[in-house]
Short mmCIF file of C-alpha atoms in Angstrom, two decimals:
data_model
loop_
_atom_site.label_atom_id
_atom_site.label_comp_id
_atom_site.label_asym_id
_atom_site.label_seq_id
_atom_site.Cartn_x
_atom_site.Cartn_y
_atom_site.Cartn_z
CA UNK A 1 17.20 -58.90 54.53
CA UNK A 2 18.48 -59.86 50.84
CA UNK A 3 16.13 -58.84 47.95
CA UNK A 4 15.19 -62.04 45.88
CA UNK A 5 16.57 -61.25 42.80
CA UNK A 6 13.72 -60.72 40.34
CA UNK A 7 13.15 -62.88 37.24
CA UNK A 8 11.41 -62.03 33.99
CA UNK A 9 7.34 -63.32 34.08
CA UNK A 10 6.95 -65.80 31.85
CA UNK A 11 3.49 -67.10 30.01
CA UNK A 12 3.12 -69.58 32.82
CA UNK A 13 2.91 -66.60 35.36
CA UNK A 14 0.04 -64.56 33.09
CA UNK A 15 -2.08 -68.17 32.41
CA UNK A 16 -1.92 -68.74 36.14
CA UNK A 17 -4.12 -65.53 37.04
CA UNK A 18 -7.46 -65.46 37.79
CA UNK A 19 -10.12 -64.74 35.16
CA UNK A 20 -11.62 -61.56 36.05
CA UNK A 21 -8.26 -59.48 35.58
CA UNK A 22 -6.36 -58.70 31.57
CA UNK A 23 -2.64 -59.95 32.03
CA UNK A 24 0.22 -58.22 30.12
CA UNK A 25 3.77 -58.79 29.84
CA UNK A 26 5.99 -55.94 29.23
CA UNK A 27 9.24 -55.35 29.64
CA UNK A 28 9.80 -58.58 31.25
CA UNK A 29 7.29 -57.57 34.26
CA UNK A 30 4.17 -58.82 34.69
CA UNK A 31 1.17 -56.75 34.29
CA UNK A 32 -2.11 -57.33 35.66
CA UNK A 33 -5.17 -54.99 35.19
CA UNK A 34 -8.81 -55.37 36.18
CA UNK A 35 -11.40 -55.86 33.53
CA UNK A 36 -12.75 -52.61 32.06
CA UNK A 37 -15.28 -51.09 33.73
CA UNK A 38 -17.80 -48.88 32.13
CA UNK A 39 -17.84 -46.36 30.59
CA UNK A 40 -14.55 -47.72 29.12
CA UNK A 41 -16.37 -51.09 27.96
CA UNK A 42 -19.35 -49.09 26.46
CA UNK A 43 -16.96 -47.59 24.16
CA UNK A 44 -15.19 -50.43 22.99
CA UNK A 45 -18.17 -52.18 22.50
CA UNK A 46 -19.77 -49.92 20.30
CA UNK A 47 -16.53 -49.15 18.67
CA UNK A 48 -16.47 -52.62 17.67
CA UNK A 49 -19.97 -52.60 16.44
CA UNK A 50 -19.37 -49.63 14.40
CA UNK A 51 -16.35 -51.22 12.25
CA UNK A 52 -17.35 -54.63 12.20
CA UNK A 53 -20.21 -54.48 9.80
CA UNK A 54 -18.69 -52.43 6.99
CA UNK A 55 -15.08 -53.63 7.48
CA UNK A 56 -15.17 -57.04 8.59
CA UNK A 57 -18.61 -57.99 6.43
CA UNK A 58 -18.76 -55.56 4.09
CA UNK A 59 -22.10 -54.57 4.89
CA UNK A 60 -24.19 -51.67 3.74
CA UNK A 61 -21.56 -50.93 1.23
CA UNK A 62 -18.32 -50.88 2.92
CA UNK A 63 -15.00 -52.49 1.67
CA UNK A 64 -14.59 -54.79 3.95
CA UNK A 65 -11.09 -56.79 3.91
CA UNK A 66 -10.43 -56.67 7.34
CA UNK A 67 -10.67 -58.84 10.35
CA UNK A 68 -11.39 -56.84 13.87
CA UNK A 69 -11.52 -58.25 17.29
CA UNK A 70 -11.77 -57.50 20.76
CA UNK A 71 -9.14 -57.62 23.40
CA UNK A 72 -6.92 -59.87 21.22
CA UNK A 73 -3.75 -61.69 23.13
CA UNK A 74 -0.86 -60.35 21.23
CA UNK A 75 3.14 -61.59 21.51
CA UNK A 76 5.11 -59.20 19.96
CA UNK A 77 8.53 -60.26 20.32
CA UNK A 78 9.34 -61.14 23.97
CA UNK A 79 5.87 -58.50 24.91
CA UNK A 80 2.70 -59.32 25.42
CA UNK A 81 -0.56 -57.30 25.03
CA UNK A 82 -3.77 -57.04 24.70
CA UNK A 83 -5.13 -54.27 22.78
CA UNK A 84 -8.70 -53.30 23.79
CA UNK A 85 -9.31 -54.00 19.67
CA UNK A 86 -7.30 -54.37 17.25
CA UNK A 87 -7.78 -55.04 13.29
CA UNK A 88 -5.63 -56.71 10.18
CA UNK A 89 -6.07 -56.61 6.86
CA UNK A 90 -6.93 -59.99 5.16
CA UNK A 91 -4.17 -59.94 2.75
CA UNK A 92 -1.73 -60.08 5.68
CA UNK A 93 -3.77 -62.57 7.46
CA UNK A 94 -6.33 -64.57 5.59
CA UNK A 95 -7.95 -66.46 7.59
CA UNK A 96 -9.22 -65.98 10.99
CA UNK A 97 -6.79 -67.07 13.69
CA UNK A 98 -7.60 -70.30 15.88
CA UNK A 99 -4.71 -69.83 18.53
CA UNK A 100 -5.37 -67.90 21.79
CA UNK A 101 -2.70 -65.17 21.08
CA UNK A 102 -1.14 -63.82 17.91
CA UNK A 103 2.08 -63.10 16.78
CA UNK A 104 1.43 -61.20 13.84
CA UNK A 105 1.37 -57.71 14.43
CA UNK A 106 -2.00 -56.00 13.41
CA UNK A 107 -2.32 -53.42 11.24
CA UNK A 108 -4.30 -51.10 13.48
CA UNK A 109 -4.63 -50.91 17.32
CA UNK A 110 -7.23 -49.14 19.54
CA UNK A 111 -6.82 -48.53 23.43
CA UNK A 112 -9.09 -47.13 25.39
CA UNK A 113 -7.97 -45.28 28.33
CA UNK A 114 -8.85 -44.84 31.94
CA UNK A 115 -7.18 -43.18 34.43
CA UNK A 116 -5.82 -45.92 36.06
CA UNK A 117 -4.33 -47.36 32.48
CA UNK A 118 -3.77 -44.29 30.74
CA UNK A 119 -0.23 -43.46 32.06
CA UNK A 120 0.72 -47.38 31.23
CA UNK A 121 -0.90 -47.59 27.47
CA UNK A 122 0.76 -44.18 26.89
CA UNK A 123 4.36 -44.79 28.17
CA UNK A 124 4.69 -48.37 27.93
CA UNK A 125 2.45 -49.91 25.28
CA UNK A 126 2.92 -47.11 22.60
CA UNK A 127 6.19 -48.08 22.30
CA UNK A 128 5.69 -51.89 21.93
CA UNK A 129 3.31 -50.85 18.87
CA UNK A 130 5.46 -48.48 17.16
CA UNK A 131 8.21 -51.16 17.53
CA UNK A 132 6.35 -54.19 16.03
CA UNK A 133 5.63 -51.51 13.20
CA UNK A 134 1.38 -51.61 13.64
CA UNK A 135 0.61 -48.89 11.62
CA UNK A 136 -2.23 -47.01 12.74
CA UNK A 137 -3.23 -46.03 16.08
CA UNK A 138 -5.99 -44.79 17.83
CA UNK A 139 -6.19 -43.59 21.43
CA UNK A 140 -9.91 -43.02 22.82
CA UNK A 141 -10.20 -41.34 25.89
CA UNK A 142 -14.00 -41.82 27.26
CA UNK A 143 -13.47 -39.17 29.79
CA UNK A 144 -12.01 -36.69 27.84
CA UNK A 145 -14.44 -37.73 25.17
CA UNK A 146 -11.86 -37.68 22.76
CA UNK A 147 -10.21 -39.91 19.68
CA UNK A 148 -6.49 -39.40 18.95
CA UNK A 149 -5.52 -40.76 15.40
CA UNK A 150 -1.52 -41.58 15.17
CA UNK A 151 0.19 -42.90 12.03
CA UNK A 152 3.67 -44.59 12.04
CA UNK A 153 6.33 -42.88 10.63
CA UNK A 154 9.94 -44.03 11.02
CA UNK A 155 9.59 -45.24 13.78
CA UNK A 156 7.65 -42.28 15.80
CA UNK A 157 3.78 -42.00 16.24
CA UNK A 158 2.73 -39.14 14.53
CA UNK A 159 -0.22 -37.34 15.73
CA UNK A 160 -2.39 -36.63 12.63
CA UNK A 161 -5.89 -35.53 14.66
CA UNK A 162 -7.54 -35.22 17.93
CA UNK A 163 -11.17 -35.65 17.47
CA UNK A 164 -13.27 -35.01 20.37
CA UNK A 165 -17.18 -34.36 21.62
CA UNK A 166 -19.97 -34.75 18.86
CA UNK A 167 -17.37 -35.04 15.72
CA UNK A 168 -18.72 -37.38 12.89
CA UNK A 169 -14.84 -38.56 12.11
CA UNK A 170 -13.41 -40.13 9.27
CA UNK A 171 -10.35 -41.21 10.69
CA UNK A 172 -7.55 -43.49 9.02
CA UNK A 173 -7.40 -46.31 8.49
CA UNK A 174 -10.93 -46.66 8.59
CA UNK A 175 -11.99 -43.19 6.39
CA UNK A 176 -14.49 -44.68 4.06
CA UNK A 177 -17.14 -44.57 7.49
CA UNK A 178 -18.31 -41.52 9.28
CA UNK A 179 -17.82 -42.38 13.23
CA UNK A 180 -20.24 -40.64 15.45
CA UNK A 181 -18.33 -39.71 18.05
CA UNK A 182 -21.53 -38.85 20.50
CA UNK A 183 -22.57 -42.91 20.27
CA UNK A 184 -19.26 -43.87 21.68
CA UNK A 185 -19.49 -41.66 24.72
CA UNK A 186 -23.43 -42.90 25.28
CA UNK A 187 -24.33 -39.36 24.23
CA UNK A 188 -26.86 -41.05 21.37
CA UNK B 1 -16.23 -22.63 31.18
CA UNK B 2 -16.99 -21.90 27.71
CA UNK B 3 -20.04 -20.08 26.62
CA UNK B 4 -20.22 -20.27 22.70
CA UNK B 5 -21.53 -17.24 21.26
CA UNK B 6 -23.84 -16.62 18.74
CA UNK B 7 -20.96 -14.19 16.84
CA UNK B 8 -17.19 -14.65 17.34
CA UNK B 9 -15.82 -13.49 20.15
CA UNK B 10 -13.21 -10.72 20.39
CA UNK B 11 -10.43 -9.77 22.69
CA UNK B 12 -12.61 -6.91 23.70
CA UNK B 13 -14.54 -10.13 25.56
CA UNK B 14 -11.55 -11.20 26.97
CA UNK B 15 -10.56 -8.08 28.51
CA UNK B 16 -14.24 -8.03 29.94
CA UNK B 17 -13.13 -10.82 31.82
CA UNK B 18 -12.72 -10.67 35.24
CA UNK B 19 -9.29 -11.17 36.13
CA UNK B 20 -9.33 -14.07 38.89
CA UNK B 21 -10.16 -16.00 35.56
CA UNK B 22 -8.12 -17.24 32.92
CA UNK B 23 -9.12 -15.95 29.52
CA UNK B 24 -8.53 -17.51 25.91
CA UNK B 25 -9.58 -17.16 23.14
CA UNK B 26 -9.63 -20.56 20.60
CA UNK B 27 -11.31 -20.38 17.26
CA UNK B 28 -13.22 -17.46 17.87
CA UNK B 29 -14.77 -18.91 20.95
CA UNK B 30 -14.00 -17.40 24.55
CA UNK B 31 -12.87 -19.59 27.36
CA UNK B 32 -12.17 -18.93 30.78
CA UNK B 33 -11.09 -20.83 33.62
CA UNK B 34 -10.39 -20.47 37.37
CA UNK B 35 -6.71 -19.53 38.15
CA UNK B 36 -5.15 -23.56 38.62
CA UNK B 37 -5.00 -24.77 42.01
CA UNK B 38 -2.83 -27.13 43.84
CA UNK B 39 -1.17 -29.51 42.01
CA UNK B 40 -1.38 -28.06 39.00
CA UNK B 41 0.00 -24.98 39.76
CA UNK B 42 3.01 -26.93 41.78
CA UNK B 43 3.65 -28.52 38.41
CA UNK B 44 3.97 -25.93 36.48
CA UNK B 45 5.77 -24.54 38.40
CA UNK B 46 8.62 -27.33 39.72
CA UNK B 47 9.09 -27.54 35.87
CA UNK B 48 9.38 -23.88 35.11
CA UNK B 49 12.39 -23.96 38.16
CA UNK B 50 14.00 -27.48 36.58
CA UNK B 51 13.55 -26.00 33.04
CA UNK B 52 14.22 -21.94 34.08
CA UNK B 53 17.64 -22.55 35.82
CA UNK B 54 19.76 -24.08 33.53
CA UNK B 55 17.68 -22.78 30.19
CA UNK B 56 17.22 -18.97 31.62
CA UNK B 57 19.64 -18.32 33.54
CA UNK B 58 22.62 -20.80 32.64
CA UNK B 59 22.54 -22.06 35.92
CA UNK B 60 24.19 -25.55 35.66
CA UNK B 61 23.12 -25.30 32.30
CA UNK B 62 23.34 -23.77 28.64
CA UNK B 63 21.32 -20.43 28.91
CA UNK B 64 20.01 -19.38 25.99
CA UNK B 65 16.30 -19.40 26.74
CA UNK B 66 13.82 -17.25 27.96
CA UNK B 67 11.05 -19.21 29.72
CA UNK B 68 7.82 -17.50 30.95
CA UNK B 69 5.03 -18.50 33.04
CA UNK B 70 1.65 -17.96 31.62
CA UNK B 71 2.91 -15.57 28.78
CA UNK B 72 -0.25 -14.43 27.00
CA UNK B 73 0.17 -15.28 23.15
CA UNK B 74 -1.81 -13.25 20.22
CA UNK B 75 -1.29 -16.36 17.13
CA UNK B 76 -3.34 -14.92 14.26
CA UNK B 77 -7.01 -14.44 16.13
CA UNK B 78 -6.48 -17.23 18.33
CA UNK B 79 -5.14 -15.94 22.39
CA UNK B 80 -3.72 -18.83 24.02
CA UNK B 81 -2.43 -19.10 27.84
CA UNK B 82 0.05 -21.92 27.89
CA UNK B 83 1.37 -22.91 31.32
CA UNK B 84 5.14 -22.27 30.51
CA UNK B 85 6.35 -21.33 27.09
CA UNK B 86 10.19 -20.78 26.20
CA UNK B 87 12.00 -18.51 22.91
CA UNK B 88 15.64 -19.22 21.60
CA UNK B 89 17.00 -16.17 22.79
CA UNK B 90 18.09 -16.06 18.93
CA UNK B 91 14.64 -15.22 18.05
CA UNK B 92 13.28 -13.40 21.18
CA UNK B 93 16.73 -11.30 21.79
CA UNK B 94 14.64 -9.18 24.54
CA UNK B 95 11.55 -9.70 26.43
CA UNK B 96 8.58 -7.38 25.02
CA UNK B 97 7.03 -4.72 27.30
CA UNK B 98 3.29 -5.75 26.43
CA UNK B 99 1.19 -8.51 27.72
CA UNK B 100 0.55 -9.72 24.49
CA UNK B 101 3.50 -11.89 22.96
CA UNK B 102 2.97 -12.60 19.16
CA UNK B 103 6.39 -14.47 18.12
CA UNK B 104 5.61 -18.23 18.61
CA UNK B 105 7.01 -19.90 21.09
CA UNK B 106 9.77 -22.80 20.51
CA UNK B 107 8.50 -24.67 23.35
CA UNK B 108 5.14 -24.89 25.07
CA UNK B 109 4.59 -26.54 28.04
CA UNK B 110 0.57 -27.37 28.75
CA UNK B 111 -0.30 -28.64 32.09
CA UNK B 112 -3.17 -31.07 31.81
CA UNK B 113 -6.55 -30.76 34.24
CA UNK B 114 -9.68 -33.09 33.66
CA UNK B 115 -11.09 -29.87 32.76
CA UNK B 116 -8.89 -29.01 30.54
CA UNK B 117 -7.48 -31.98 28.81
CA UNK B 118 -9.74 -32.20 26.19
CA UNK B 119 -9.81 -28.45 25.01
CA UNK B 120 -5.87 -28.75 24.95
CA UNK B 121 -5.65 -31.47 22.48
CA UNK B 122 -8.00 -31.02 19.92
CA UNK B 123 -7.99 -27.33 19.67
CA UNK B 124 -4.84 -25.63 21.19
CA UNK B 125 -2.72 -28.41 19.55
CA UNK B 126 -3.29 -27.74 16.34
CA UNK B 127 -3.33 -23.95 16.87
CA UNK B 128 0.40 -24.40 17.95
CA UNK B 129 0.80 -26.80 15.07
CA UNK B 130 -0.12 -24.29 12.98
CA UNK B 131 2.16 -21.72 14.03
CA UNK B 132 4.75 -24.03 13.75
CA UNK B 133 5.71 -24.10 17.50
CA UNK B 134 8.70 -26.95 17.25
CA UNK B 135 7.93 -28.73 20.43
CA UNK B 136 4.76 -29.09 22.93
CA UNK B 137 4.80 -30.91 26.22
CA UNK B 138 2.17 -31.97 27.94
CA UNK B 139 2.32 -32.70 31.62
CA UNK B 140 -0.25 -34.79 33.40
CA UNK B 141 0.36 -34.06 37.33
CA UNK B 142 -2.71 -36.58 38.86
CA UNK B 143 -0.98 -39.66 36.13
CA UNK B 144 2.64 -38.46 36.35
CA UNK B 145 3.32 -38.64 32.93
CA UNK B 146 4.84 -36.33 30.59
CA UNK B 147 4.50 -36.22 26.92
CA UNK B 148 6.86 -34.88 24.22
CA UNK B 149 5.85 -33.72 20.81
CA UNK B 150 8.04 -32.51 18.07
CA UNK B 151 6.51 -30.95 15.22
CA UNK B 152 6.59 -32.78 12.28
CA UNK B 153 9.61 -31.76 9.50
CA UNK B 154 11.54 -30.37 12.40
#
């Protein structure tokens, strides 16, 4: 019996699956991962709510400029991912995008891992970041119960922190706001 | 599991430790845990044969090394156990007849447990960090992943 040989996925073959799952595309493979379950959504959720109002709207105080969103479709270069969030700055991107995927590469990304991911957003989707020259990083491990902050530098993610447990954080690129670590793990 | 105490702990603690356990000391708190089991231990110890032979003893390989298994290091007040942990023979010309090893490692090799993981990178990372250990792997045996650090302005 011959082996078909295998071609690279295409778009086509990530819009064709079924709602419920998150499609990828790296390295010319397809990639298909359930939703997040919890606790992994808790944490991105209130992630997200803890950014949004200060650096999105600028609320109680904070400086804004930013635009943040959730599980964004990103094509970078021939890849594409989708970041559990990911945020850029407004003078990079202005106004808020109206396609379903975007090229431009943000200027921060978060994952959240779970075992079943963790091996795949490690290995294969730091990579893809560090390549399309995003920045910041952040790695948030809800079992571990900790944050891992990387900058880019020359092309290699350097490890600047590891966070972890009750920690009120102030982690770039998002210093100017204390995170309470204990509300993303549902600990208060 | 670790205990925090009220006052720092000291290595007179850790030698109060009973020694089925593993004992550290990190940041002037005391932790123990259970000798690994299974996979864990088959790790660390696959990768201290594919690292030992050709790094230790030049078999198929360069030599130069001296690779230990659970080596027992005094950095400043801080007694870590790392899984494997290897010295340029440059540096570490002979092996030391204590326990206690207080030249830093150039290579540390941490085996990761779910009990463990989170302990190893915020707190012994930056402990080896600090004493400018040059590289730090960290193995993952249930996710099969390795990682490889390299200290900064190496």
């Amino acid at each position: 019996m011959t082996l078909a040989a295998r071609r690279k996925a295409t778009y086509e073959d990530l819009l064709a699956l079924p709602e419920h799952v998150v499609g990828e595309i790296v390295g010319g493979e397809l990639v298909v991962s359930p939703r997040p379950a919890m606790p992994h959504a808790t944490v991105a959720s209130v992630l997200g709510a803890t950014l949004l109002p200060p650096f999105q709207f600028g609320d109680g105080g904070g400086p804004g400029g930013w635009w943040i969103f959730d599980e964004p479709e990103l094509h970078l270069h021939e890849e594409i991912v989708v970041p559990d969030l990911a945020g850029w700055r407004r003078e990079r991107m202005p106004a808020a995008p109206t396609d379903a995927f975007l090229t431009l590469p943000p200027d921060w990304v978060c994952e959240v891992l779970s075992p079943k991911t963790s091996r795949h957003d490690r290995t294969k989707k730091l990579p893809i970041y560090a390549q399309a020259g995003v920045p910041h990083l952040w790695l948030l491990d809800p079992l571990a119960q900790t944050l891992e902050v990387f900058r880019l530098d020359g092309g290699y993610w350097v490890l600047m922190a590891v966070h972890g447990g009750d920690e009120v954080v102030r982690a770039a690129p998002f210093e100017a706001v204390g995170i309470n670590l204990a509300r993303l793990w549902g600990r208060a | 599991m670790a205990s925090p105490a009220p006052r720092r702990a000291t290595y007179s603690d850790l030698l109060a430790v009973p020694s089925r356990l593993i004992a550290e000391l990190i940041g002037g708190d005391l932790h123990t845990q259970p000798r690994p089991g299974g996979p864990h231990a088959a790790a660390a110890s696959i990768l201290g044969m594919v690292v030992g032979n050709p790094f230790h003893r030049g078999s198929g390989g360069p030599g130069g090394w001296v690779i230990l298994d659970e080596p027992e290091l005094h950095l400043d007040e801080d007694v870590l156990v790392p899984d494997l942990a290897g010295w340029r023979r440059e540096r570490m010309p002979a092996i030391p007849e204590t326990a206690a090893f207080e030249l830093a490692p150039d290579w540390i090799c941490e085996v990761l447990s779910p009990s463990t993981e989170a302990i190893d990178r915020t707190e012994k990372l930056p402990i080896y960090a600090r004493e400018k250990v040059d590289h730090v792997w960290l193995l993952n045996p249930r996710l099969q992943m390795l990682e490889a650090f390299v200290l900064d302005g190496s």
